[in-house]
Short mmCIF file of C-alpha atoms in Angstrom, two decimals:
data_model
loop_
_atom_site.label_atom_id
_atom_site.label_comp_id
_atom_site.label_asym_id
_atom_site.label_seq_id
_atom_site.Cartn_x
_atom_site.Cartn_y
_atom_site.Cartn_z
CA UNK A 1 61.61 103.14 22.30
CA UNK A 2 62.97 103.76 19.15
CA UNK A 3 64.07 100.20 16.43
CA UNK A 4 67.26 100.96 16.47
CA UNK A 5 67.35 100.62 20.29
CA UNK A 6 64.86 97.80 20.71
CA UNK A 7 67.21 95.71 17.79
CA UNK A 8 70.45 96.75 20.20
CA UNK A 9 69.09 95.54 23.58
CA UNK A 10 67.51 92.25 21.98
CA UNK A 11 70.85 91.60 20.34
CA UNK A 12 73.43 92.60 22.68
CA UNK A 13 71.47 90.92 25.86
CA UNK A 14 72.48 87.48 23.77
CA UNK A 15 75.09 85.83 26.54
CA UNK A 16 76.95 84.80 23.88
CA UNK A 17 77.79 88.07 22.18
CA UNK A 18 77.45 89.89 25.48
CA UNK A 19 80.54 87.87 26.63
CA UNK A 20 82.48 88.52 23.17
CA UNK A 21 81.89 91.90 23.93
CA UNK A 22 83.14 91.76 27.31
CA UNK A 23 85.91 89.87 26.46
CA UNK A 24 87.00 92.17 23.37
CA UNK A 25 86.53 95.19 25.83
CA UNK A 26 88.11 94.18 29.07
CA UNK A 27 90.48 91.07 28.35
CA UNK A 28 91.73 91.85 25.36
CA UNK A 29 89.92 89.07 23.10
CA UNK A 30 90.55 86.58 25.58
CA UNK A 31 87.98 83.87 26.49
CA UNK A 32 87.48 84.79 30.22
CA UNK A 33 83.98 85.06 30.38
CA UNK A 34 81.88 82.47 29.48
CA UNK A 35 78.21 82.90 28.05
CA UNK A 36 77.15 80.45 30.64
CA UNK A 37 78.32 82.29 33.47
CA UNK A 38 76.66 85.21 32.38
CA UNK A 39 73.14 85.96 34.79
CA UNK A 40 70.37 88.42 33.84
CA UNK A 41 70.15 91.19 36.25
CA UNK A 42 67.08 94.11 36.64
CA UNK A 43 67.52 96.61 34.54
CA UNK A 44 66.18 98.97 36.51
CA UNK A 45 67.39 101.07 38.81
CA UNK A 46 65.67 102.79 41.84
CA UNK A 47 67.86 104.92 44.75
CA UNK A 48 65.90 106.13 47.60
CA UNK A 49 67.25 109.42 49.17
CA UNK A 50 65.92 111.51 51.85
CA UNK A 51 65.57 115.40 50.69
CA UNK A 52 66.46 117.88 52.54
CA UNK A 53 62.35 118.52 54.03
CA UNK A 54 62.69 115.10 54.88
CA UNK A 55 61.12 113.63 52.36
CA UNK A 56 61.77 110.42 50.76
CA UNK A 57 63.31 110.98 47.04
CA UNK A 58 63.20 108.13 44.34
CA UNK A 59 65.39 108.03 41.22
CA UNK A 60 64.93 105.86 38.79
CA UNK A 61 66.80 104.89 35.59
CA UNK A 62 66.27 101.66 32.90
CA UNK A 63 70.08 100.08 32.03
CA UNK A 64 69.99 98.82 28.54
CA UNK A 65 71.18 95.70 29.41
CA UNK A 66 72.59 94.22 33.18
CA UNK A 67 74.65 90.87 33.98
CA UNK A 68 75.95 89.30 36.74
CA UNK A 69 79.34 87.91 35.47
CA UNK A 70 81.25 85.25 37.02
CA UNK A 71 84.85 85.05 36.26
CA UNK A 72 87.06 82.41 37.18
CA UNK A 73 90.75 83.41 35.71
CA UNK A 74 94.28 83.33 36.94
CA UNK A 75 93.20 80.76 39.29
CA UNK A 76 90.55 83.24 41.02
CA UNK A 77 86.87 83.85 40.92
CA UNK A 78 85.22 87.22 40.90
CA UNK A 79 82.12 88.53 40.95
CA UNK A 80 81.80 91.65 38.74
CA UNK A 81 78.35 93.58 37.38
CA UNK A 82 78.25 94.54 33.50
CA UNK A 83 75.88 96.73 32.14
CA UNK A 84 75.77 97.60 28.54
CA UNK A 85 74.76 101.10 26.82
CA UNK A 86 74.15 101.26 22.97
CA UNK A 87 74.13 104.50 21.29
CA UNK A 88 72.89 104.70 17.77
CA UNK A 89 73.67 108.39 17.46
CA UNK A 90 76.87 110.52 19.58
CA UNK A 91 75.81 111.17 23.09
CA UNK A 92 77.68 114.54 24.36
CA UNK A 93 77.28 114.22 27.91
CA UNK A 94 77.76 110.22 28.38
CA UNK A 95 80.40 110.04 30.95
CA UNK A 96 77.36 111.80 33.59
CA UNK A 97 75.18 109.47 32.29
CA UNK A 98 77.05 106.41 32.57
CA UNK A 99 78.32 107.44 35.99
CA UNK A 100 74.71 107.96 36.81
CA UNK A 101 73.91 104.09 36.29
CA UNK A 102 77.22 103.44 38.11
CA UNK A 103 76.49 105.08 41.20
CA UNK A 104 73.04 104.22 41.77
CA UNK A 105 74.69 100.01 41.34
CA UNK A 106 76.64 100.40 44.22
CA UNK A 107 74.15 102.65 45.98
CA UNK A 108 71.40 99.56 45.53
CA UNK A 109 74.26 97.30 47.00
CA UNK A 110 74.71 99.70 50.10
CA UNK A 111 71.16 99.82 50.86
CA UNK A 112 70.62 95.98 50.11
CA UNK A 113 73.53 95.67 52.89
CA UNK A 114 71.92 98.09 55.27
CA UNK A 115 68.79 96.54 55.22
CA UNK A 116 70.10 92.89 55.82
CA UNK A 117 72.13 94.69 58.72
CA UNK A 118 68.72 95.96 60.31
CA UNK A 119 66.79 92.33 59.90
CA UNK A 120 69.34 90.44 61.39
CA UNK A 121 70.88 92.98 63.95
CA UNK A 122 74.32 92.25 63.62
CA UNK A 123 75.86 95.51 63.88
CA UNK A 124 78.82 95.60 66.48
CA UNK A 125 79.05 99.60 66.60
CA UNK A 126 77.10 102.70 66.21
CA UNK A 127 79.81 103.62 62.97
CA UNK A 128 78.34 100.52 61.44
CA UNK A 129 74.93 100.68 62.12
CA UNK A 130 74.73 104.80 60.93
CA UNK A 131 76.71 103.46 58.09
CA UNK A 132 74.33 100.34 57.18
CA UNK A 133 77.76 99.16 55.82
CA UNK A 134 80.70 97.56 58.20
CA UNK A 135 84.36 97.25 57.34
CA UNK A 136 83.78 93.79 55.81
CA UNK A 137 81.08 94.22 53.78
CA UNK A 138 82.29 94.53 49.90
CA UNK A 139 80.78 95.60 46.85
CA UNK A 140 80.65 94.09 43.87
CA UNK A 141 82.43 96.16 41.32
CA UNK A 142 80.31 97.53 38.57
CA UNK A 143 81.83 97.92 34.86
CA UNK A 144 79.27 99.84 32.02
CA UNK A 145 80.68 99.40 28.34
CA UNK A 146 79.36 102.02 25.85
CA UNK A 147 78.47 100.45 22.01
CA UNK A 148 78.47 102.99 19.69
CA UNK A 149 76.41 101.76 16.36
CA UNK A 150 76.79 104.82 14.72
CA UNK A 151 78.75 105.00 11.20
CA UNK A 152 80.92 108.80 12.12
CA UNK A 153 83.59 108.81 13.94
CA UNK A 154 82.98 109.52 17.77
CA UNK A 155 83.78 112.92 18.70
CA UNK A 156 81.91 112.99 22.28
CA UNK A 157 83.74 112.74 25.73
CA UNK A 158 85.30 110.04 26.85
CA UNK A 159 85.21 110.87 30.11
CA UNK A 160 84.11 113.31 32.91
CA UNK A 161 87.11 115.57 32.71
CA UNK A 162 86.61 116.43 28.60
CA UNK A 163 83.19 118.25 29.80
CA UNK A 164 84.71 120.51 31.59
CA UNK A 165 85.75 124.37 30.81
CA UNK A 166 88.79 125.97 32.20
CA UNK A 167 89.80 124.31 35.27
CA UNK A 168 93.41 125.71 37.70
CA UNK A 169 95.53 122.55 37.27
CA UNK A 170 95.85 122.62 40.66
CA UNK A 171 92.08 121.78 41.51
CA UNK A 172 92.73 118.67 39.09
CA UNK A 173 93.93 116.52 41.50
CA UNK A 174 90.99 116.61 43.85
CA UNK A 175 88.69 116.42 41.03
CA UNK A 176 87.55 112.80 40.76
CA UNK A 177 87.08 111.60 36.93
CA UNK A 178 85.23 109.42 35.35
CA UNK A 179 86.36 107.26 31.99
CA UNK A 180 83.48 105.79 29.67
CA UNK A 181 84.36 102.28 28.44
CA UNK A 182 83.39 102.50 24.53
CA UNK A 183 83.54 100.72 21.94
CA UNK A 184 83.36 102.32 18.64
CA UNK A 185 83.52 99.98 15.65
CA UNK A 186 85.69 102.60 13.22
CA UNK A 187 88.56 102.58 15.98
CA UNK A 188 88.58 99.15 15.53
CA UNK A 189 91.76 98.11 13.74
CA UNK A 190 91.87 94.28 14.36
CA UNK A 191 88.49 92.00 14.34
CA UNK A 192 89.99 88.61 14.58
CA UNK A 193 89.44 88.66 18.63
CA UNK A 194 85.66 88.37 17.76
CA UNK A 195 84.24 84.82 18.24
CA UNK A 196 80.49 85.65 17.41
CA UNK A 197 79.11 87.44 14.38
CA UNK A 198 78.92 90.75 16.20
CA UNK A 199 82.80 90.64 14.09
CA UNK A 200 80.70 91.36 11.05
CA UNK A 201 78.29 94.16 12.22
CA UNK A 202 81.08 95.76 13.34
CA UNK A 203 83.49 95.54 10.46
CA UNK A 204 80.88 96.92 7.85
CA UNK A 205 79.81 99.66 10.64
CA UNK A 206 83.31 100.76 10.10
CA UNK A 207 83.23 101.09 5.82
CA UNK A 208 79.84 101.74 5.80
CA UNK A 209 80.87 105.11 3.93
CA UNK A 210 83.31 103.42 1.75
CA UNK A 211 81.98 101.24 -0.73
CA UNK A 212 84.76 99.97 -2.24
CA UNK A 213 86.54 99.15 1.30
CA UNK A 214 82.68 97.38 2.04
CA UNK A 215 83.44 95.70 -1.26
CA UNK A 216 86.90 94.04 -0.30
CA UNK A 217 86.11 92.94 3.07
CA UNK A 218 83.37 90.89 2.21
CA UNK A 219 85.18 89.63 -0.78
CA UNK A 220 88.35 88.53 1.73
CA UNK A 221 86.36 87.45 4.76
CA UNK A 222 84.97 83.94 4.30
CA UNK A 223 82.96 84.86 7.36
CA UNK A 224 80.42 86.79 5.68
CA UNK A 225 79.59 84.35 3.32
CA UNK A 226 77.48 82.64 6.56
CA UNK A 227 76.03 85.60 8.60
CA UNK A 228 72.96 84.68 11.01
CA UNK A 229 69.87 86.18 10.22
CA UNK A 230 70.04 88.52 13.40
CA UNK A 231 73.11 90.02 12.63
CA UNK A 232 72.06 90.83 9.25
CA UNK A 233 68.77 92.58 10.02
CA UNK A 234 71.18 94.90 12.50
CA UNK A 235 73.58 95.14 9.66
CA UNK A 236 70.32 96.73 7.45
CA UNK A 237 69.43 98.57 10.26
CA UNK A 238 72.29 100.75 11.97
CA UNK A 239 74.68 100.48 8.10
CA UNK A 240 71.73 101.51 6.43
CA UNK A 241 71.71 98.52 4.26
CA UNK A 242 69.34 96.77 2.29
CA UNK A 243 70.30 92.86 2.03
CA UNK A 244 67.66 90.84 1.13
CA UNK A 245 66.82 88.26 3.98
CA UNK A 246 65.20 85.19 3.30
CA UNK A 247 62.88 84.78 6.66
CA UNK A 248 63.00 80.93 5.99
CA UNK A 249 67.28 80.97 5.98
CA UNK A 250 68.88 81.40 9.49
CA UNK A 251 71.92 82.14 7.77
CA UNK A 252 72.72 84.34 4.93
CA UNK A 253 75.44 84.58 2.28
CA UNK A 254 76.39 88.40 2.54
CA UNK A 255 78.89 88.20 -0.27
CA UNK A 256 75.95 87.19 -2.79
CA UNK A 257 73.93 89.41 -1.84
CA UNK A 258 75.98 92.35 -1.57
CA UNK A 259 76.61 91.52 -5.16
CA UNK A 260 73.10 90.86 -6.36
CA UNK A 261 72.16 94.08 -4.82
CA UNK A 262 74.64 95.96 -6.76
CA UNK A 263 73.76 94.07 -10.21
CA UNK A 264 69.95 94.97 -9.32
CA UNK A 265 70.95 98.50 -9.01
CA UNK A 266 73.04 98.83 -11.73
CA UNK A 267 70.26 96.87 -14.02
CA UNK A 268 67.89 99.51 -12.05
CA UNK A 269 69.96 102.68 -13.39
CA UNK A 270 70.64 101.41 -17.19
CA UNK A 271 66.66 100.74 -17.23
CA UNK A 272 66.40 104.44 -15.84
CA UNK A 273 68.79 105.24 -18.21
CA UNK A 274 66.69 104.15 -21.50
CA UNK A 275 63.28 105.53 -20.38
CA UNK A 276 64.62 108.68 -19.92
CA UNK A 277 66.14 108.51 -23.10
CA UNK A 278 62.89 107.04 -24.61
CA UNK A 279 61.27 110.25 -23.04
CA UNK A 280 63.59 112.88 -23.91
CA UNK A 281 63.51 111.35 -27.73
CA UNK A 282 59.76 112.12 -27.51
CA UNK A 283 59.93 115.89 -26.50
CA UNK A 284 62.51 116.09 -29.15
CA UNK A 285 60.52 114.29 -31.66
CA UNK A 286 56.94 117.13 -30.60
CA UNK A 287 59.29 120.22 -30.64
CA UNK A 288 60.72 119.42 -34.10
CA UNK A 289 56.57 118.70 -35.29
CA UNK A 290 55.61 121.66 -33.58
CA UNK A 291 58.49 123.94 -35.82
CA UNK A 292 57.09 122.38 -38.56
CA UNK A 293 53.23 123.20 -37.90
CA UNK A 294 54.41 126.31 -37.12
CA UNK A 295 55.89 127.79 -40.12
CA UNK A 296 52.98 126.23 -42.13
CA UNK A 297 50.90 128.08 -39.59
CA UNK A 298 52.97 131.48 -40.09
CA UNK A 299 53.06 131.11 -44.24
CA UNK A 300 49.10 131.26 -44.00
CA UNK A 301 48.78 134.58 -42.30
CA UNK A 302 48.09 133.41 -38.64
CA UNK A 303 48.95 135.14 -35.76
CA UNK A 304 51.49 134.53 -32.92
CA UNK A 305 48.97 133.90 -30.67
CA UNK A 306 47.26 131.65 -32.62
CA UNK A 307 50.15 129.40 -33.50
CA UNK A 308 51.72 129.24 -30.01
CA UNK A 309 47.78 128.08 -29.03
CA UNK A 310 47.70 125.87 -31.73
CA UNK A 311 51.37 123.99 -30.98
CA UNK A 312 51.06 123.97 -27.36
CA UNK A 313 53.90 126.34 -26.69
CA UNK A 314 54.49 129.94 -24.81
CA UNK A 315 54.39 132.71 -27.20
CA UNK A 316 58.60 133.61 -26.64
CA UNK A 317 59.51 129.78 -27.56
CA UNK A 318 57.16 130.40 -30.90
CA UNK A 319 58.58 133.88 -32.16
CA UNK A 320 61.99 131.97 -31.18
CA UNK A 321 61.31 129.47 -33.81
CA UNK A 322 59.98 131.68 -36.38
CA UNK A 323 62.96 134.18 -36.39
CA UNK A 324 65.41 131.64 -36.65
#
């Protein structure tokens, strides 16, 4: 597992950003889903499948991150299961993958159903029991968000349907389709909705290639001026940053050291700056001696050879000298 997705799944699977994710995804920036109703779930998941010699066929696939959420809004609860995808880099064939994690969810729920249908025997008719599922069993709905932590614009699908060639419009109908749910921080045109300092990863993901647009929003957002340590290590990491974090501070003052990052580097280049100057006045400073040895070399009768040997220099540079 690479950093960038170890970083991602340890700082997404926080409830509380996890649910200002949610929330900024599927309500709008409302507060519907509450960190504390938020409920770890197995990443992993395994569908059993019989081939067709019979055999029994496993598939397995690891989520990034899984929740059970429970929502209580416009005077309702729900049960609904979240899962999470981060992609550091464009994935072109997503809406497969996605759909992949999707159907094996409800395909665990099915079988969970079928077996608690077998151990308690409670079938009423040969439909249900060859289904393992009866007309009032439900499943859970199942929602998978994509984060994309990259800093170019997404040009992948966004869902099944854009992977396709040339299809007769008339087969479209009876195709089903499949959307991806993503989140991509430079579509982003309004950040206030955010409650938790994912607000701040995802604004500079968005002018990571513009300095100067970098520059203004951390001079105009008060925010950054208290970012937790977390958020500024995956600032570093998926911007491409380097803002010095003080291990001992669990919260650090992005404006100051955006700007003592740029003074260091502009200190850095004027000290760059003067050595090569100091260097370059040095060759100058040899070349000029060596003109000068070598016309006192030339006025004695020595050859070209000898001189260019003598000043350290290729024989064309020497007669070069000489003739002018």
């Amino acid at each position: 597992m690479s950093a960038k997705d170890s970083m991602a799944k340890e700082y997404f699977a926080d409830n509380a950003r996890f649910a200002d994710l949610c929330n900024n995804i599927l309500y709008g920036g409302r507060e519907v889903i509450l960190p504390e109703n938020l409920k770890e779930r197995d990443t992993t998941e395994v569908l059993t499948a019989l081939g067709l010699d019979k055999k029994t066929i496993a598939m397995q696939k690891l989520r990034d991150i899984f929740k059970n959420a429970s929502i209580k809004y416009t005077g309702k609860s729900y049960v609904v299961l979240i899962g999470v995808e981060n992609q550091s880099d464009i994935h072109y064939a997503i809406p497969v993958k996605n759909m992949f994690y999707d159907v094996m969810a409800y395909g665990n729920q099915v079988k969970e159903t079928a077996k608690k249908h077998r151990r308690e025997k409670d079938t009423a008719t040969s439909d249900e029991f060859l289904s393992g599922f009866t007309k009032e069993d439900k499943l859970i709905p199942v929602i998978t968000i994509t984060v994309y932590l990259g800093t170019k614009e997404w040009d992948g699908p966004r869902k099944l349907s854009d992977m396709f060639g040339d299809v007769d419009e008339e087969l479209l109908p009876f195709i089903p389709d499949y959307r991806i749910n993503l989140l991509a921080p430079r579509e982003i045109t309004d950040f206030t909705g955010f409650r938790t300092s994912i607000r701040q990863l995802f604004e500079v993901l968005k002018n990571a290639n513009d300095k100067e647009k970098m520059q203004e929003v951390l001079q105009n957002d008060e925010k950054f001026s208290r970012v937790d340590r977390e958020t500024v290590k995956a600032i570093n990491l998926f911007a491409g940053t380097d803002i010095d974090i003080d291990e001992k501070e669990e919260v650090i003052d992005m404006c100051k050291a955006w700007e003592e990052q740029k003074n260091e580097g502009r200190e850095l280049g004027r000290e760059e700056g003067r050595k090569e100057g100091r260097e370059e006045g040095r060759e100058e400073g040899r070349i000029r001696q060596a003109k000068v040895t070598a016309l006192k070399l030339q006025k004695k009768g020595h050859s070209i050879e000898d001189i260019a040997e003598c000043v350290d220099f290729d024989e064309e540079t020497v007669k070069k000298w000489l003739v002018s």
